[in-house]
Amino acid sequence: MRFDLSQQRERMVERQLARRGIRDPAVMRAMRSVPRDRFVPKELIEFAYDDTPLPIDADQTISQPYIVALMADALELEPHDKALEIGTGSGYAAAILGAITAHVYTIERHETLCIRARTVLEELGFDNVHVRCGDGTKGWPEEAPFDAIAVTAGGPVVPKSLREQLAVGGRLVIPVGDAGVQRLKRVWRTGEDEFEEEDFGPVRFVPLIGAEGWSAEHGTPAGLRVREPSRARGTLKHRAAARPTTAAEIVARAAEPLERHDTADLKPLLARIADARVVLLGEASHGTAEFYDMRARITLALLDSDPNFRIVAVEADWPDARQVDRFVRGLEAAPHPERAFTRFPTWMWANKQVLAFINRLRDVNAGRAAEQAVGFHGLDLYSLRTSIRSVLAYLEGVDREAAALARARYACLVPWEHEPAAYGAAAARGRFDDCADEVARMLADLLRQRLDYERKDEEGFFDAERNAALVKNAERYYRAMYYGRHESWNLRDEHMFETLRALLHRHGSRARAVVWAHNSHLGNAAATTMSARGETNVGELCRTAFGDSCYAVGFGTDHGTVAAANDWDAPLEIMQVRPAHEASYERVCHDTRLPGFLMPLRRPKTDNVRAALLAERLERAIGVIYRPDSELVSHYFHASLPRQFDEWIWFDETTAIDPLPVSEHSAETPQTFPFGV
Ligand code: SAM
């Protein structure tokens, strides 16, 4: 049964297109009328109007709605135009062009896709759209010239044949660049031999494969032959030597095998990290013991190697982490309005692996002078309520008059503290005056009094300032949530980065930091599908700010168990992780048959590693939520691993973390003080 998804379509047009500046009324009409749900695989219909590309057969994708609209907009179509599309895929973009203009010719190299697209287009009555199976880089000479040409796969250059088949005055839109990321170009044919080119910014497409595109090996999925770097190409005799030919074989040769996380030799890794100021340690799930334990080992080794490592900053809320911070520094528990890590997802930090780690941090600090102590800090911003209370409690101690004013300023948000998302929606819809001014003024008030307050309680001031900054950013975050995931994602990662910078600044120019967060926050977003959606992350911001002084390590696994929930606020379950998708990096790693390994990517051991892994593959991200049944859509994204990380750590089989049981969690024994207070 098909559902009426017209409301979702309308919302897509409004939120994803109109707000991003798509203006051409004909494009908007087409996007409103063509049912994208008819072009996606049946099992993905519920995602048809999401702001994302989706997988279709033959390992290809149907483009993100915004990209389809952007390309159609850039083609500046007239109703009588004749258009050519290269890369029919599902047929959706061809249908959009067909709804705008008189004649559309579209070519797809995969026969299965081509046949299916033809059927759907016929069923929907698009008799002005003609589908051909074959290599589109040569164009469709019999029907040339075209007023508009759209290429929906990324090529190394603009194919010459396509330029030649453009009418004078015609427009060609094409992603051009390497396999990882391309630039969307518009080429105008302004005269018989004259062309003008414009750049529409970075995009990410599957490769254009054909006579005037990439060769067929480009983007080869795991297990097939990969292109050898040119230097390694040789005579047949030369090639006959035992040269690794699959990505998995290449990785297996370049990897530093490790049997167990607790016995791995970390010296080579520490040498590679060398003098990085910021070390980013990712994770492919929030509930895998090996990821926590290995990060703990690396972190402790770094602390041991240099006393300037004084910051451990994690994807947890600031006030909660502060309680752990006091514990690891051997201080009394701060009087606090709320116990730490009691909100969903509690297990992310209240687990035995973290407990063991923070006990070790406490030991480290016992051997360091107080001013050299390592701090444990939270970068995240989900603690609106606790942060407001922390600011008020601080001001009560240093300036009661200011505390009264703060209470008045925060009064705007207090009714919403338990449901900040509802605040965001109400404010964004204009049903309610937002609190942006109040929270910004509160932070400004605090900063104005810095000198005075710092004199009374320097550390308390820094904490209050971070909490006030958190409230200000969280207020924006909840309003942005209403507009879509991308805006709010960016605000959250920018907040995390701002907090990290504030910590580095506070500890001086020699201070070094280790950051723990999910791979999706720490791997460079510019090397993943995130960038085409306009998303950035902590990894990209660090790369931009610190260059090679930032060393990013990603983690991955094939199968095993994981601690996660199947929905937000749902109970924790220990779930089975499905074996990795055949087109993923994880499958390449699994095919090495190694139980685990470290693999340097910035300066790999053999020079064909980067070439073998550079073309994008799928990568899995399990968060606090895991939905194995819709795994491909919910948990995989495209990335170019060597551009995303400097190092990759692999555990083929992994086990779930041990969440702290509620009784232990709340017991006020010294061992559990950071969680139990
Ligand atoms: N426009 C498509 C849609 O709306 O579903 C999405 C296209 S998908 C991003 C790119 C498509 O280009 C893939 O289906 C791929 O097989 C196809 N492709 C790549 N190289 C091609 C070539 N030389 N000729 C024709 N199709 C090609």
XYZ file of C-alpha atoms and ligand atoms in Angstrom, residues 56 60-63 68 85-94 107-110 113 134-137 152-153 205-210, ligand 1:
60
model
C 19.101 2.467 -4.524
C 24.026 3.898 -6.291
C 22.025 6.682 -4.694
C 19.033 8.873 -5.319
C 20.325 12.387 -4.679
C 18.225 17.884 -7.264
C 20.677 14.133 -17.886
C 23.626 11.803 -17.319
C 23.066 9.402 -14.415
C 19.360 8.505 -14.386
C 19.738 6.479 -11.186
C 16.214 6.159 -9.819
C 14.765 8.491 -12.478
C 13.711 11.090 -9.903
C 15.807 13.989 -11.171
C 14.758 13.146 -14.743
C 21.242 7.974 -19.697
C 22.119 5.407 -17.028
C 25.011 2.948 -17.191
C 23.464 0.314 -14.898
C 18.444 1.001 -12.771
C 24.761 3.074 -21.587
C 27.717 5.365 -21.021
C 26.452 8.923 -20.789
C 29.843 10.626 -20.908
C 24.457 13.687 -11.559
C 27.705 11.787 -10.971
C 28.414 12.496 -5.727
C 29.046 8.902 -6.746
C 31.657 8.701 -9.530
C 30.916 9.283 -13.204
C 32.251 6.148 -14.800
C 32.807 5.991 -18.523
N 19.771 11.450 -10.793
C 19.654 10.278 -9.992
C 18.356 10.225 -9.251
O 17.603 11.192 -9.245
O 18.088 9.176 -8.667
C 20.758 10.096 -9.013
C 21.950 9.720 -9.705
S 23.187 8.890 -8.835
C 23.759 10.113 -7.754
C 24.367 8.855 -10.161
C 24.048 7.851 -11.218
O 24.984 8.054 -12.260
C 24.221 6.419 -10.786
O 23.038 5.716 -10.982
C 25.347 5.900 -11.673
O 25.170 4.552 -12.044
C 25.221 6.817 -12.876
N 26.390 6.919 -13.720
C 27.686 7.008 -13.366
N 28.447 7.107 -14.469
C 27.617 7.123 -15.539
C 27.800 7.214 -16.928
N 29.000 7.334 -17.492
N 26.723 7.170 -17.707
C 25.484 7.031 -17.196
N 25.248 6.924 -15.895
C 26.301 6.986 -15.072
